Coordinates of C-alpha atoms and ligand atoms in Angstrom, one line a residue:
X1 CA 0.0 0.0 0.0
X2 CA 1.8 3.3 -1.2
X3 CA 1.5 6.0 1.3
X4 CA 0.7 9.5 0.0
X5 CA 1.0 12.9 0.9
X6 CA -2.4 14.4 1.7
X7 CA -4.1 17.3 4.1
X8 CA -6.4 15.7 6.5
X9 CA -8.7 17.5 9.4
X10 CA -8.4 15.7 12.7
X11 CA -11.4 17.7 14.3
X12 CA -14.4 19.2 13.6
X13 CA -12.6 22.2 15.0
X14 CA -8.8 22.0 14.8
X15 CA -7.2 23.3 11.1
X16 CA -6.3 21.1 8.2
X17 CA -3.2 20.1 8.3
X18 CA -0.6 18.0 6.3
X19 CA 0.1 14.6 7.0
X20 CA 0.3 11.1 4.9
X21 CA -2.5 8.4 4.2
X22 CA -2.2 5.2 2.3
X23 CA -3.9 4.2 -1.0
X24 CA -4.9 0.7 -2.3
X25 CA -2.2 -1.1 -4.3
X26 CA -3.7 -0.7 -8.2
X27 CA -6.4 -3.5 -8.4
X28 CA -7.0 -5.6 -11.8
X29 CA -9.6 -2.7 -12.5
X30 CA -8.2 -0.2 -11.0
X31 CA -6.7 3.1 -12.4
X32 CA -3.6 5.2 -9.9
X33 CA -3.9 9.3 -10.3
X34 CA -1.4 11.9 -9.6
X35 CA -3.5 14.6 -9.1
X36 CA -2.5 18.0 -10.0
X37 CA -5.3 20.2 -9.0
X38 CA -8.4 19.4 -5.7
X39 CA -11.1 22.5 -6.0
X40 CA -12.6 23.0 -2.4
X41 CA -16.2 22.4 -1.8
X42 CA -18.6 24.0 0.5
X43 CA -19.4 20.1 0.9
X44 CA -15.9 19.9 2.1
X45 CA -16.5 22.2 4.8
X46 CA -19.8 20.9 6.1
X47 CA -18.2 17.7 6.6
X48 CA -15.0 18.2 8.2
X49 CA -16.8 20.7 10.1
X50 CA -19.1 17.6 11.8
X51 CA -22.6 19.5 10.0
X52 CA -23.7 16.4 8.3
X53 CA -23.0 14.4 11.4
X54 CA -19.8 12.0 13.0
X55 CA -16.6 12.3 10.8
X56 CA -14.2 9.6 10.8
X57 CA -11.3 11.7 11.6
X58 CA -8.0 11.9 10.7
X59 CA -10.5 12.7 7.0
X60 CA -8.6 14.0 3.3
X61 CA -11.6 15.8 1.9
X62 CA -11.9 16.9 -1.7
X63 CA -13.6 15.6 -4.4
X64 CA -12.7 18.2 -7.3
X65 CA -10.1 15.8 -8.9
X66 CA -8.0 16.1 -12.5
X67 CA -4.8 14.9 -12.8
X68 CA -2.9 12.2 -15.0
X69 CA -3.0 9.0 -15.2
X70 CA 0.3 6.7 -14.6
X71 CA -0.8 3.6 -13.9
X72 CA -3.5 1.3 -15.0
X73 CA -4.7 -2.8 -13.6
X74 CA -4.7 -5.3 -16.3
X75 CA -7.9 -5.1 -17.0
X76 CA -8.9 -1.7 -17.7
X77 CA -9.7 -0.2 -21.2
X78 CA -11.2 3.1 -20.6
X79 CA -8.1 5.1 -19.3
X80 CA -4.1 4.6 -20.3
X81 CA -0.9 6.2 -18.9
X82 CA -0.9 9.8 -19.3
X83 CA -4.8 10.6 -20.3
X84 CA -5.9 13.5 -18.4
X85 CA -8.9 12.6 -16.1
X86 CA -11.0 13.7 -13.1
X87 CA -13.2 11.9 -10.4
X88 CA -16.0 13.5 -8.2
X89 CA -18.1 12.5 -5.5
X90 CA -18.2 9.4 -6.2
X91 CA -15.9 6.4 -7.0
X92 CA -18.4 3.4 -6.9
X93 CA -22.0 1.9 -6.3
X94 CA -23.3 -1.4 -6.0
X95 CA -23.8 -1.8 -9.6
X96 CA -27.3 -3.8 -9.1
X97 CA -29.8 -1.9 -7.7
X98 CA -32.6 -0.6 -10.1
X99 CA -30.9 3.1 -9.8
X100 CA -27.4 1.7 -11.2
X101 CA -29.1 -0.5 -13.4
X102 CA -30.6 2.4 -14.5
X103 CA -27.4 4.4 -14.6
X104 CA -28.1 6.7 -12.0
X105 CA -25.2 5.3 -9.6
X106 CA -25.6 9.0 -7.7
X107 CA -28.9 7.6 -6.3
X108 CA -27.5 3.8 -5.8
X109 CA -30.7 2.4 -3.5
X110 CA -27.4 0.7 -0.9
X111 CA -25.6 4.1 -1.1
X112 CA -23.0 5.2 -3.6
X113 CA -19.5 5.0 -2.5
X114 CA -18.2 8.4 -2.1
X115 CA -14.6 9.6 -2.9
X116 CA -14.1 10.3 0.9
X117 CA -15.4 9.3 4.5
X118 CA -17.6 6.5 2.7
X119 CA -16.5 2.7 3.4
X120 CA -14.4 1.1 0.7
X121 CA -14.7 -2.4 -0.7
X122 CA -11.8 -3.5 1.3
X123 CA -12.9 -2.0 4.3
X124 CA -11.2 1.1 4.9
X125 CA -13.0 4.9 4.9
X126 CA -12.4 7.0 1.0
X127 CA -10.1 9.6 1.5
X128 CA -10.4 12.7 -0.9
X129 CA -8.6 14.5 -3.6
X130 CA -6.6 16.9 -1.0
X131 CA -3.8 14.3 -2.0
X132 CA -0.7 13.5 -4.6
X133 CA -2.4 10.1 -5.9
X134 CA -5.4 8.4 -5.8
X135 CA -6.9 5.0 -6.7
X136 CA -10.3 4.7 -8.4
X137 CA -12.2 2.3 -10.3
X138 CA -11.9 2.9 -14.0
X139 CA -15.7 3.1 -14.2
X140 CA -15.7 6.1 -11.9
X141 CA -13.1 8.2 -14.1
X142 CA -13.8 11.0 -16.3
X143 CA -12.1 11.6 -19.0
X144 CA -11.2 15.5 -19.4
X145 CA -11.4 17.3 -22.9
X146 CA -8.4 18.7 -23.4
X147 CA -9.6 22.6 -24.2
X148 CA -10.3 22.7 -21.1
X149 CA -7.6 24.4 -18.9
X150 CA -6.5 22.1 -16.9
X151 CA -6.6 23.7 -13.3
X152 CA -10.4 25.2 -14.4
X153 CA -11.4 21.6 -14.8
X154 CA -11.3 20.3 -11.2
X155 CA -14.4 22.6 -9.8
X156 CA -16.9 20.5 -13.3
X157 CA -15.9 17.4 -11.1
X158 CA -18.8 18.5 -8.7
X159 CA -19.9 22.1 -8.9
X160 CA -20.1 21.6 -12.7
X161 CA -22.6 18.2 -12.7
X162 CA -23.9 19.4 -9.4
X163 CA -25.7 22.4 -11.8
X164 CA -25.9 20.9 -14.9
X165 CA -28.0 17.8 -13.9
X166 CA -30.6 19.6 -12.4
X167 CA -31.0 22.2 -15.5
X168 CA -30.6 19.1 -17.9
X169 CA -33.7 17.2 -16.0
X170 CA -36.0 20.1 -15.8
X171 CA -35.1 21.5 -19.4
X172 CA -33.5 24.8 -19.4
X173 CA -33.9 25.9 -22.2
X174 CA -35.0 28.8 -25.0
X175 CA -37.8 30.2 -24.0
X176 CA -37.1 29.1 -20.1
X177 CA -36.9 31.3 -17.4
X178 CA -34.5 30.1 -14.7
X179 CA -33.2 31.7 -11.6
X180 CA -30.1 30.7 -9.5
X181 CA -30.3 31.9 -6.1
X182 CA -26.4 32.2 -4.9
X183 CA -23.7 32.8 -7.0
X184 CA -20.6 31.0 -5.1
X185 CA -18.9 27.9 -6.5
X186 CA -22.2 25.9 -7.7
X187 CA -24.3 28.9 -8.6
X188 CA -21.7 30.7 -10.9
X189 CA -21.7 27.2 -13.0
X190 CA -25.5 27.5 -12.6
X191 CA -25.5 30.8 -14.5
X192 CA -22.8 30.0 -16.9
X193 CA -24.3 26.0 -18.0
X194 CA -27.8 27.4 -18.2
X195 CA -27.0 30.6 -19.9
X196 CA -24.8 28.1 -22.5
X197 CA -28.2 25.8 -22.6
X198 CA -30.0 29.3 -24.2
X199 CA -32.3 29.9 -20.5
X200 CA -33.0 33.3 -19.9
X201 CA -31.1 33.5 -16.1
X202 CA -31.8 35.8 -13.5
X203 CA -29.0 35.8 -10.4
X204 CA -31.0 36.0 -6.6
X205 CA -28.0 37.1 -4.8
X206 CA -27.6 38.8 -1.0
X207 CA -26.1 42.0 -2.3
X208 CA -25.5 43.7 -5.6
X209 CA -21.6 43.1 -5.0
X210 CA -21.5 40.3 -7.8
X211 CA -23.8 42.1 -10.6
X212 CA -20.8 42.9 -13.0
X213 CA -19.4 39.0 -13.2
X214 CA -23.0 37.7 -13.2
X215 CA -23.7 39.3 -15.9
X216 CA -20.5 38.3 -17.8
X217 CA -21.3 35.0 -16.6
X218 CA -24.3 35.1 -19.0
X219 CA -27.2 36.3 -16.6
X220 CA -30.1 38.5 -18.2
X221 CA -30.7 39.6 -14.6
X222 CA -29.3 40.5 -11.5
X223 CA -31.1 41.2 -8.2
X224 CA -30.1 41.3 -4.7
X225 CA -32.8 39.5 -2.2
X226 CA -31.6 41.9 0.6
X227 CA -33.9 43.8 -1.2
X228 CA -37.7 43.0 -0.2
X229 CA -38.7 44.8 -3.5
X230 CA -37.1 41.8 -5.5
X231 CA -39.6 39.2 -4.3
X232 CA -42.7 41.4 -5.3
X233 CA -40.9 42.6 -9.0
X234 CA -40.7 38.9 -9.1
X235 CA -43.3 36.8 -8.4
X236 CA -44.4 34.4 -10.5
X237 CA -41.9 34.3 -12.6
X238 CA -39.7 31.5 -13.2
X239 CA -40.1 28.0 -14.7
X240 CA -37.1 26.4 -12.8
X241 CA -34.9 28.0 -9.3
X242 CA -31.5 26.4 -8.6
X243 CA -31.0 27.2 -5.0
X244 CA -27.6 27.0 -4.1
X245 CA -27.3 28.2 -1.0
X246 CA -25.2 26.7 2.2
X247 CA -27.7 27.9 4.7
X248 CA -31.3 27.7 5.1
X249 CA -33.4 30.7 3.1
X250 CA -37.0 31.3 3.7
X251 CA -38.5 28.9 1.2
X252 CA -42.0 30.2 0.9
X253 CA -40.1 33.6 -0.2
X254 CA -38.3 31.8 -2.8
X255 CA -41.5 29.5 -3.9
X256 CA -43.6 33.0 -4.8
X257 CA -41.4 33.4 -7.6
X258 CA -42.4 30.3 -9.6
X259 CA -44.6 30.6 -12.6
X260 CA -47.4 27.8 -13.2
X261 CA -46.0 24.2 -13.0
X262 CA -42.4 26.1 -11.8
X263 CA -40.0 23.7 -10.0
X264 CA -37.7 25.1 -7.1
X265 CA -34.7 22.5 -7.1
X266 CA -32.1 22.7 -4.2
X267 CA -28.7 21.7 -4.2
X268 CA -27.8 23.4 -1.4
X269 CA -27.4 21.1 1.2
X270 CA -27.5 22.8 4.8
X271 CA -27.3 20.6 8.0
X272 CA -31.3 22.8 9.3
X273 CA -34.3 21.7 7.3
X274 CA -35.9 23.8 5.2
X275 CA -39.4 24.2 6.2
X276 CA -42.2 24.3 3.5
X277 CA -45.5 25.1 4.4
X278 CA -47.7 23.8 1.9
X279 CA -49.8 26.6 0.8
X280 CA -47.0 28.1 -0.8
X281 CA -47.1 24.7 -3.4
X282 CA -50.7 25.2 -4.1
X283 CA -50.6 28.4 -5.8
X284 CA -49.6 28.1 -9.8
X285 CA -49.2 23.8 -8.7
X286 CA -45.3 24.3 -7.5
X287 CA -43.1 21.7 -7.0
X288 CA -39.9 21.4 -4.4
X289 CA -37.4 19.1 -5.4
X290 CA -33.6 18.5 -4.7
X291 CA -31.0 16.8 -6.7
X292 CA -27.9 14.9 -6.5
X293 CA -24.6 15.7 -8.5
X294 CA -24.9 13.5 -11.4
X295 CA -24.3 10.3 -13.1
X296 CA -20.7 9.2 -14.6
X297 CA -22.4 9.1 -18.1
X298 CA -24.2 12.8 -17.2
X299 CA -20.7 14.0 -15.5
X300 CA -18.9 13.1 -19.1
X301 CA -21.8 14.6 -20.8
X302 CA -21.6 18.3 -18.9
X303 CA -17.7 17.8 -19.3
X304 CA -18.2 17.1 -22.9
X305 CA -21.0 20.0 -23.1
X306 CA -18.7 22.5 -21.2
X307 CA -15.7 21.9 -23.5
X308 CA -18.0 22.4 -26.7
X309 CA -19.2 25.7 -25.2
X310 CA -15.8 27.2 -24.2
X311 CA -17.4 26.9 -20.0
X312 CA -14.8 27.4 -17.6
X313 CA -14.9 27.8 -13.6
X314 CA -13.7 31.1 -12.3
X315 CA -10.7 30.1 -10.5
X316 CA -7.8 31.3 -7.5
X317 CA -5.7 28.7 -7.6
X318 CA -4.0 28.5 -3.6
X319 CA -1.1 26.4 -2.3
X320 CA -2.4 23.2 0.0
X321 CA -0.7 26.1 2.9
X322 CA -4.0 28.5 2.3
X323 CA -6.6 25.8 2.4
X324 CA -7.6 26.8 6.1
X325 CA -7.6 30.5 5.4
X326 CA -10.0 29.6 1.8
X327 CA -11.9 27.8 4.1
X328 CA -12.8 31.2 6.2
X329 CA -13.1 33.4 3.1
X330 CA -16.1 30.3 1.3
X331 CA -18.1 31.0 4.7
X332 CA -17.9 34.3 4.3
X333 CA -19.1 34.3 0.8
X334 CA -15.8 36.0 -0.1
X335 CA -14.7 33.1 -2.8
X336 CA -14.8 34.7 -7.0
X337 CA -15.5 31.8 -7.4
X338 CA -14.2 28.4 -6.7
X339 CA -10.3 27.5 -4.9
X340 CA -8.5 25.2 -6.4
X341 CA -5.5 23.9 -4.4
X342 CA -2.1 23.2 -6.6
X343 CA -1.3 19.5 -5.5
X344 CA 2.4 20.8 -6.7
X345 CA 2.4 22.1 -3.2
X346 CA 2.0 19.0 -1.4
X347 CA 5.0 17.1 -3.1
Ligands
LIG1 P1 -20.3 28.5 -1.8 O1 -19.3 28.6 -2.8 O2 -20.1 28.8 -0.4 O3 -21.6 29.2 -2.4 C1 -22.8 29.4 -1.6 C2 -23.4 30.7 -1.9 O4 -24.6 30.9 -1.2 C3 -22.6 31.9 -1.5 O5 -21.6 32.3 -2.4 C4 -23.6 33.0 -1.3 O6 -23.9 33.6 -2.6 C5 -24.8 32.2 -0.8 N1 -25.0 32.3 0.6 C6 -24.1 31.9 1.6 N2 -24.6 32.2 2.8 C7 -25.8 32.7 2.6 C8 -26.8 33.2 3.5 N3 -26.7 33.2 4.9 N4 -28.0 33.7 3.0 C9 -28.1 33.7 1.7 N5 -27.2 33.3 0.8 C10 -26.1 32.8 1.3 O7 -20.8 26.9 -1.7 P2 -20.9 25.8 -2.9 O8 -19.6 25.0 -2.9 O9 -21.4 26.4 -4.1 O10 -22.0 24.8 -2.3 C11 -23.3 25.3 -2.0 C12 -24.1 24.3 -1.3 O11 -24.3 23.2 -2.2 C13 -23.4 23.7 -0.1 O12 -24.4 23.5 0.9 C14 -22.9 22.3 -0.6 O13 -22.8 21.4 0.5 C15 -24.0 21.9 -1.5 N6 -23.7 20.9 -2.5 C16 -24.6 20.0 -2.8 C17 -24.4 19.1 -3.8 C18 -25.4 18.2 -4.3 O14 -25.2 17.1 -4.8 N7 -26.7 18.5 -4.0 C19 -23.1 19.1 -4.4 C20 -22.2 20.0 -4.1 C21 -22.4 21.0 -3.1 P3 -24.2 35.1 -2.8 O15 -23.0 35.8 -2.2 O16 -24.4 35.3 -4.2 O17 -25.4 35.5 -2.0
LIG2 ZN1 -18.9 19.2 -3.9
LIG3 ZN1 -26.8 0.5 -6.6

């Protein structure tokens, strides 16, 4: 077992800090990574912080991953030495259930394995992409189209599908109307995938602070919901609402803005519940859904659809030194719009 070095959080409270961890030797199927860039998730956060619940410390979070290939098991034939390639949230699923039958291995019925603090096949917990190499599965790879910048690509790995499911299954589109309340790491891909899919977008954002790059990002519209004026200039007006945001919002707010048959879709995963009081569903027959990243096929898809389109994250790329100090400036909202940690740093 080759030990690696990694960043890992040994508390819920304590700072990241480096350390080693050991990968799997490369299995028959199996495909080793040295990673060259690990963007940093809000999802990152919530875990290590303890939001989601226990955290089997010492944890390597991250699951933003591109790198190259340089080693590959016997039997793989999707991925060779040197192809560049990324991996997500997830890096396996029980491959039988009627949701990976169906190939929708994000909503595996035992639980997908994700790419850390999830229980691997041989027993040990996934560590993340905070690290030199990892081991995946070949079916849980991407492969990366090369006109995408290479340190750009890691933050498509989950803020990119994250987005681009959701508008994909409820059809942004031309003639669409589609709102994306929070313009961080998630929600800037939200603007710039739906804007790419021909939606008309509107930003919801706290402040007015962001109005230039949402625009540029491809937004027709740009309001601040600090502003009570926005939610009655707006009501009724969208098809689809991407809410991206890290803490809970006032949902029946939000719902008012849906047009008949509109669908309010969070991604945003705080650790508080989001209360819905049903009334505000009745009105124009509104629906309140959530969504999952996405599926490897989807995943290659959006990476496919995001090279074709010229879609890039907004980047600061940081040594693995800064990750505690990124961590502080994401809470704060203060992140244009995704860190990406050179794994250079940590060799
Ligand atoms: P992020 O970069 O921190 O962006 C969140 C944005 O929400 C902020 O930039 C801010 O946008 C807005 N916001 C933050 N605090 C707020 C508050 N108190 N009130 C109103 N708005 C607030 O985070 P992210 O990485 O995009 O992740 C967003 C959420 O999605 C997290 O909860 C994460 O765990 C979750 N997530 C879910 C999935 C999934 O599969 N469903 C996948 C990945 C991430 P403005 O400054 O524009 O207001
Ligand atoms: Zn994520
Ligand atoms: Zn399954």
């Amino acid at each position: 077992m080759p030990t690696v070095n990694a960043v890992a959080a040994t508390s819920a409270t304590d700072p990241l800090v480096r350390t080693t961890i050991k990968r799997r030797d490369v299995g028959p199927r199996d495909v080793l990574i040295e990673v060259s860039y690990a963007g940093i998730c809000h999802s990152d956060i919530h875990t290590v912080r303890g939001d989601w619940g226990p955290v089997p410390y010492p944890l390597t979070v991250g699951h933003e991953i591109v790198g190259h290939v340089t080693e590959v098991g016997a039997e793989v034939t999707r991925h060779a030495v040197g192809d560049r390639v990324g991996v997500g949230c997830m890096v396996n699923s029980c491959r039988e259930c009627e949701n990976c039958r169906a190939g929708q291995e994000q909503y595996c019925l035992k639980g997908n394995t994700q790419t850390y603090a999830s229980l691997d096949r041989d027993g040990t917990v996934t560590q993340g992409g905070y690290s030199t190499h990892i081991v995946v599965d070949e079916d849980f790879v991407l492969s990366v189209p090369s006109s995408i910048p290479h340190e750009a690509a890691a933050p498509l790995l989950c803020a990119g599908i994250t987005t681009y499911s959701p508008l994909a299954h409820w059809s942004a589109g031309p003639g669409k109307k589609v709102a994306v309340v929070g313009m961080g790491g998630l929600g800037h891909m939200a603007v710039k995938i739906a804007a790419a899919m021909g939606a008309a977008v509107t930003v919801l954002s706290q402040t007015l602070g962001k109005q230039d790059d949402g625009l540029a990002f491809g937004a027709k519209h740009f309001y601040a919901t600090s502003d009570p004026a926005t939610f009655e200039t707006l009501a009724n007006t969208f098809d689809l609402i991407v809410n991206t945001v890290s803490t809970p919002i006032d949902m029946g707010a939000y719902l008012s803005l849906l047009r008949l048959d509109g669908t309010l879709v969070s991604v945003g995963a705080p650790s508080e519940p989001l209360p819905v009081q049903v009334f505000s569903l009745f009105g124009n027959r509104r629906s309140f859904a959530g969504s999952s990243i996405g599926s490897i096929a989807e995943t290659q898809e959006m990476l496919d659809f995001c090279a074709e389109h010229g879609i890039a994250p907004e980047i600061e790329v940081i040594d693995a030194d800064a990750i505690n100090e990124a961590y502080e400036r994401v809470l704060k909202s203060d992140v244009r719009y995704r860190f990406v940690i050179d794994i250079n740093s940590l060799r």
